[in-house]
Amino acid sequence: MNKSSLMNIKLEYGVVEIKEKDLLKEVEKLEEVNETLVSEFRYYITTEKESKRRIKQILENIMESYFEMDNKWHILDLNHNAEIEFDKKKEELIGKVFWNEFPPNKPIWDNFRRAQQEKKHIKFEAYSPISNKWFEMHIHPFEDGASVYFHDISERKKLEHDLKESEEKYRTIFENTINPTMIIEEDMTISMVNDEFERVSGYLKKEIEGTNWTEMIATEDIGMMMKYHCLRRINPDAAPRRYEAHLVHKNGEIMDVYMTIGLISERNRSIVSFMDITEIKKDEAELEKYRTHLEEIVEKRTEELEEVNKALVESEEKFRELFNKADDMITLVELNEKGIPGRFIEVNNVASQRLGYTREEFMDMTPADIVAPEKLMEIPENAAKLIENDCVRFEIVHKTKKGKRIPVEVVNHVFTLRGKKVSLAISRDITERKQHEEELEKLVKDLKRSNEELEKFAYVASHDLQEPLRTIASFTQLLERRYKGKFDKDADEFMDYVIGASFRMKKQIEGLLEYSKVKTDQSGFQPVNLGTVLSQVIENLRSLIEENGAVINHSPLPTVMGDYDQLRRVFQNLLGNAIKFRKQDIYPIIDISARENKEEYMFSIEDNGIGIEEQYMERIFVIFQRLHTMELYKGTGIGLSVVKRIVERHGGRIWVESEPDVGSTFYFTLPINNVKQ
């Protein structure tokens, strides 16, 4: 075939005609391209070898275990940590099929297969029965295989399991409490209710959880409940733990309830349990109505006894029927001039059934004979209140004929019968209620103990973290001193990153330690002159103040009961922040003052700094929360959370008012009644 001939080249979809001359030109071009590609490939090989060397060095020094496989599951490489976890040397494993060396369980096998098939990063947790450990695994597939990173999370899984068991235990107690019970957050949001709450209130959990508690409080009680809610967070003893109130049923009906409220130190929550006493109230009102009616009848018929004797007998019979059919114990006792109760003059059937005495035996006894010995001293006090108010309600303990003790709630009225003062006492057995109260108190104590254990754990955990952190920082600094400048620029930069991160984490751990050391009780408080505290803080910050040209103005500060070092930390943190977050072109001016209110001192620290947006005013008091980068403003994000914890430990509260680019004012309070003048 000559040069002018045509070459027929048969292709899959037909015949293409190409001149031989043109074909030769194309071949020459391809040879030039090939030569270029070969040159570039040699350069790539050289570069790739260096990159692989660097990567291998990094993989050997990372804290995680690492190994690499091809698509046939042959082990291509692994680092020293992987050798430790596998308990085999690298030489024993290279080239071996992974699943032959380590028979897989189903979760691990499935995730490896999925990563290989989908060609995407897979992260999962799995348990290895061989090593009896839990691992967190990361599989990164590539074209010819996959790289796997994993580390031991057994300790974390144990902690998660223990925490889950603890939560389940307390949730079981909460859900099985026989009274309607709910958890109220600091902002009065209902975060949790039990099944009994659903039954009594008519609301489903999903309807009520997340709503504000005031939405189900009767209008006339909202002010009182909000006042108690706030007082309880300032001083747990400032508000009653038990009282009667009115709640609104889902159907709109008002329920009379007897409430018991305890404060959970964690996040200032309240645990609220109540009994529906609507029916009891109705019964009491009905009984009171009959009592009043009876008094009127007795007084009137006494004056007209001979004329209306028959009507009186009928009335007495009606009264006795009601008297004996009542669910509560009812007794009539004659009172002397000082109001001290004498012998019983009448008792109903419940009295005999409950205490075991016959009616005849009762007629020779006084109330003191049925009161537990340890409660006898309360009789004169209750008698005095009865004479003064004509009605008194109190709790006492009755003793049965066999010696059994029964707690009762007594409503005692005094009236005149046949010219003599007579006491009508209605005694309700509250054994079940007392048991509920004891169970609730035990639950609160258990929750408090749990919080204390969590605080101890945070202290121990953060303390133990410092040792490995010091080791990381020390060895990295040693590497930097010995080898800085001997590796490339990236390696030096990496060492700087590690050292910097180590020191930042050290500061965070120290902050966490300090946070965990702030106790929640007020034991060990002494009088503290806050003027002296501020003088020391200004002296401690002298260099920072002079460096920034800051002006500090302050009014006289009072003496309070507290912890000197912790109160110094409050002022030093707030004053330091006021200087740190200054505007670049204006010298900081900081005004510190104190104002006395009825029950507390209110302190303010005002600056002319950069200010805070409203949406971040709560977030700044949360531990480890920062609004700025480390490059802009250094810090750990712990300071204000420690300040808040200290102020709350001292029975106060803290908040901020601010306007961006104008400045901020931090306010906090301390109780006056804690001061020993």
Coordinates of N, CA and C in Angstrom, one line a residue, residues 71-177:
N71 N -7.8 -3.6 48.5 CA -9.2 -4.1 48.2 C -9.4 -5.6 48.5
K72 N -8.3 -6.3 48.7 CA -8.5 -7.8 49.0 C -8.3 -8.0 50.5
W73 N -8.3 -6.9 51.3 CA -8.2 -7.0 52.7 C -6.8 -7.4 53.2
H74 N -5.7 -7.3 52.3 CA -4.4 -7.5 52.7 C -3.9 -6.3 53.5
I75 N -3.2 -6.5 54.6 CA -2.7 -5.4 55.5 C -1.4 -4.9 54.8
L76 N -1.5 -3.6 54.5 CA -0.3 -2.9 53.8 C 0.6 -2.2 54.8
D77 N 0.1 -1.7 55.8 CA 0.9 -0.9 56.8 C 0.1 -0.7 58.1
L78 N 0.8 -0.5 59.2 CA 0.2 -0.1 60.5 C 1.2 0.6 61.3
N79 N 0.7 1.4 62.3 CA 1.6 2.1 63.2 C 1.8 1.4 64.5
H80 N 2.7 2.0 65.4 CA 3.0 1.3 66.6 C 1.8 1.1 67.5
N81 N 0.9 2.1 67.6 CA -0.2 1.9 68.4 C -1.1 0.7 68.0
A82 N -1.2 0.5 66.7 CA -1.9 -0.6 66.2 C -1.3 -1.9 66.6
E83 N 0.1 -1.9 66.5 CA 0.8 -3.1 67.0 C 0.4 -3.5 68.4
I84 N 0.3 -2.4 69.3 CA 0.0 -2.6 70.7 C -1.4 -3.2 70.8
E85 N -2.4 -2.6 70.1 CA -3.8 -3.0 70.2 C -4.0 -4.4 69.6
F86 N -3.3 -4.8 68.5 CA -3.4 -6.1 67.9 C -2.5 -7.1 68.6
D87 N -1.6 -6.7 69.5 CA -0.7 -7.5 70.2 C 0.2 -8.4 69.2
K88 N 0.5 -7.8 68.1 CA 1.3 -8.4 67.1 C 2.3 -7.4 66.4
K89 N 3.4 -7.9 66.0 CA 4.4 -7.0 65.4 C 4.0 -6.7 63.9
K90 N 4.4 -5.6 63.4 CA 4.1 -5.2 62.0 C 4.6 -6.3 61.0
E91 N 5.8 -6.9 61.3 CA 6.3 -7.9 60.4 C 5.4 -9.1 60.3
E92 N 4.7 -9.4 61.4 CA 3.8 -10.6 61.4 C 2.5 -10.3 60.6
L93 N 2.2 -9.0 60.4 CA 0.9 -8.7 59.8 C 0.9 -8.2 58.4
I94 N 2.0 -7.6 58.0 CA 2.1 -7.1 56.6 C 1.9 -8.2 55.6
G95 N 0.9 -7.9 54.7 CA 0.6 -8.9 53.6 C -0.4 -9.9 54.0
K96 N -0.7 -10.0 55.3 CA -1.7 -11.0 55.8 C -3.1 -10.4 55.5
V97 N -4.1 -11.4 55.3 CA -5.5 -11.0 55.2 C -6.0 -10.6 56.5
F98 N -6.6 -9.4 56.6 CA -7.0 -8.9 58.0 C -8.0 -9.9 58.6
W99 N -9.0 -10.3 57.9 CA -10.0 -11.1 58.5 C -9.5 -12.5 58.9
N100 N -8.4 -13.0 58.3 CA -7.8 -14.3 58.8 C -7.1 -14.1 60.1
E101 N -6.5 -12.9 60.4 CA -5.8 -12.6 61.6 C -6.8 -12.3 62.7
F102 N -7.9 -11.5 62.3 CA -8.8 -11.0 63.3 C -10.2 -11.3 62.8
P103 N -10.8 -12.5 63.2 CA -12.1 -12.9 62.7 C -13.1 -11.8 63.1
P104 N -13.9 -11.3 62.1 CA -14.8 -10.1 62.4 C -16.1 -10.5 63.1
N105 N -16.6 -9.5 63.9 CA -18.0 -9.7 64.3 C -18.9 -8.9 63.2
K106 N -20.1 -9.2 63.3 CA -21.0 -8.6 62.2 C -21.0 -7.1 62.0
P107 N -21.1 -6.3 63.2 CA -21.1 -4.8 63.0 C -19.8 -4.3 62.3
I108 N -18.6 -4.9 62.7 CA -17.4 -4.4 62.1 C -17.3 -4.8 60.6
W109 N -17.7 -6.1 60.3 CA -17.7 -6.5 58.9 C -18.6 -5.7 58.1
D110 N -19.8 -5.4 58.6 CA -20.8 -4.7 57.8 C -20.3 -3.3 57.4
N111 N -19.7 -2.6 58.4 CA -19.2 -1.3 58.2 C -18.0 -1.2 57.2
F112 N -17.1 -2.2 57.3 CA -16.0 -2.3 56.4 C -16.5 -2.5 55.0
R113 N -17.5 -3.4 54.8 CA -18.0 -3.7 53.5 C -18.7 -2.4 53.0
R114 N -19.5 -1.7 53.8 CA -20.2 -0.5 53.3 C -19.2 0.6 52.9
A115 N -18.1 0.7 53.7 CA -17.1 1.8 53.3 C -16.5 1.4 52.0
Q116 N -16.2 0.1 51.8 CA -15.6 -0.3 50.5 C -16.5 -0.1 49.3
Q117 N -17.8 -0.5 49.5 CA -18.8 -0.4 48.4 C -19.2 1.1 48.1
E118 N -19.4 1.9 49.2 CA -19.9 3.3 48.9 C -18.7 4.2 48.7
K119 N -17.5 3.8 49.0 CA -16.3 4.7 48.8 C -16.5 6.0 49.5
K120 N -16.9 6.0 50.8 CA -17.0 7.2 51.6 C -16.6 6.9 53.0
H121 N -16.2 8.0 53.7 CA -15.8 7.8 55.1 C -16.9 7.2 56.0
I122 N -16.6 6.2 56.8 CA -17.5 5.6 57.7 C -17.0 5.7 59.1
K123 N -17.8 6.3 60.1 CA -17.4 6.3 61.5 C -18.4 5.5 62.3
F124 N -17.9 4.7 63.2 CA -18.8 3.8 64.0 C -18.1 3.4 65.2
E125 N -18.9 2.9 66.2 CA -18.3 2.3 67.4 C -18.6 0.8 67.4
A126 N -17.7 0.0 67.9 CA -17.8 -1.4 67.9 C -17.1 -2.1 69.1
Y127 N -17.6 -3.2 69.5 CA -17.0 -3.9 70.6 C -16.2 -5.1 70.0
S128 N -15.0 -5.3 70.6 CA -14.1 -6.4 70.1 C -14.1 -7.4 71.3
P129 N -14.7 -8.6 71.0 CA -14.7 -9.6 72.1 C -13.2 -10.2 72.3
I130 N -12.4 -10.0 71.3 CA -11.0 -10.5 71.4 C -10.3 -9.8 72.5
S131 N -10.3 -8.4 72.4 CA -9.6 -7.6 73.4 C -10.5 -7.1 74.5
N132 N -11.8 -7.5 74.4 CA -12.7 -7.1 75.5 C -12.7 -5.5 75.6
K133 N -12.7 -4.8 74.5 CA -12.7 -3.4 74.5 C -13.7 -2.8 73.5
W134 N -14.1 -1.6 73.7 CA -14.9 -0.8 72.8 C -14.0 0.1 72.0
F135 N -14.2 0.3 70.7 CA -13.4 1.2 69.8 C -14.2 2.1 69.0
E136 N -13.7 3.3 68.8 CA -14.3 4.2 67.8 C -13.5 4.1 66.6
M137 N -14.1 3.8 65.4 CA -13.3 3.5 64.2 C -13.7 4.4 63.1
H138 N -12.7 4.8 62.3 CA -12.9 5.7 61.1 C -12.3 4.9 59.9
I139 N -13.1 4.7 59.0 CA -12.7 4.0 57.7 C -12.7 5.0 56.6
H140 N -11.5 5.2 56.0 CA -11.4 6.2 54.9 C -11.0 5.4 53.6
P141 N -12.0 5.0 52.7 CA -11.7 4.3 51.5 C -11.0 5.1 50.5
F142 N -10.1 4.5 49.7 CA -9.5 5.1 48.5 C -9.6 4.1 47.4
E143 N -9.1 4.5 46.2 CA -9.3 3.7 45.0 C -8.9 2.2 45.2
D144 N -7.7 2.0 45.8 CA -7.1 0.6 45.9 C -7.3 0.0 47.3
G145 N -8.0 0.6 48.2 CA -8.1 0.0 49.5 C -8.7 1.0 50.5
A146 N -8.2 0.9 51.8 CA -8.8 1.8 52.8 C -7.8 2.0 53.9
S147 N -7.8 3.2 54.6 CA -7.1 3.4 55.8 C -8.0 3.4 56.9
V148 N -7.6 2.9 58.1 CA -8.5 2.8 59.2 C -7.8 3.4 60.5
Y149 N -8.5 4.3 61.1 CA -8.0 4.9 62.4 C -9.0 4.4 63.5
F150 N -8.4 4.0 64.6 CA -9.3 3.6 65.7 C -8.6 3.9 67.1
H151 N -9.4 4.1 68.1 CA -8.9 4.3 69.5 C -9.9 3.7 70.5
D152 N -9.3 3.4 71.7 CA -10.1 2.7 72.7 C -11.0 3.7 73.4
I153 N -12.3 3.4 73.4 CA -13.3 4.2 74.1 C -14.0 3.4 75.2
S154 N -13.4 2.4 75.7 CA -14.0 1.5 76.7 C -14.4 2.3 78.0
E155 N -13.5 3.2 78.4 CA -13.8 3.9 79.6 C -15.0 4.8 79.4
R156 N -15.0 5.5 78.3 CA -16.2 6.4 78.0 C -17.5 5.6 77.9
K157 N -17.4 4.4 77.3 CA -18.6 3.6 77.2 C -19.1 3.1 78.6
K158 N -18.1 2.9 79.5 CA -18.5 2.5 80.9 C -19.2 3.6 81.6
L159 N -18.6 4.8 81.4 CA -19.2 6.0 82.1 C -20.6 6.3 81.5
E160 N -20.7 6.1 80.2 CA -22.1 6.3 79.6 C -23.0 5.3 80.1
H161 N -22.6 4.0 80.3 CA -23.5 3.0 80.8 C -23.9 3.3 82.2
D162 N -22.9 3.7 83.1 CA -23.2 4.0 84.5 C -24.1 5.2 84.6
L163 N -23.9 6.2 83.7 CA -24.8 7.4 83.7 C -26.2 7.0 83.3
K164 N -26.3 6.1 82.3 CA -27.6 5.7 81.9 C -28.3 4.9 82.9
E165 N -27.6 4.1 83.7 CA -28.2 3.3 84.8 C -28.7 4.2 85.8
S166 N -27.9 5.3 86.2 CA -28.3 6.2 87.2 C -29.5 7.0 86.8
E167 N -29.5 7.5 85.5 CA -30.7 8.2 85.0 C -31.9 7.3 85.0
E168 N -31.8 6.1 84.6 CA -32.9 5.2 84.6 C -33.5 4.9 86.0
K169 N -32.5 4.8 87.0 CA -33.0 4.6 88.4 C -33.8 5.7 88.9
Y170 N -33.3 6.9 88.7 CA -34.0 8.1 89.2 C -35.3 8.3 88.4
R171 N -35.2 8.1 87.1 CA -36.5 8.2 86.3 C -37.5 7.2 86.8
T172 N -37.1 6.0 87.1 CA -38.0 5.0 87.6 C -38.7 5.4 88.9
I173 N -37.8 6.0 89.8 CA -38.4 6.5 91.1 C -39.4 7.6 90.8
F174 N -39.0 8.5 89.9 CA -39.8 9.7 89.6 C -41.1 9.2 89.0
E175 N -41.1 8.3 88.0 CA -42.3 7.8 87.3 C -43.2 7.0 88.2
N176 N -42.6 6.4 89.2 CA -43.5 5.5 90.1 C -43.9 6.2 91.4
T177 N -43.5 7.5 91.5 CA -44.0 8.2 92.7 C -45.6 8.3 92.6

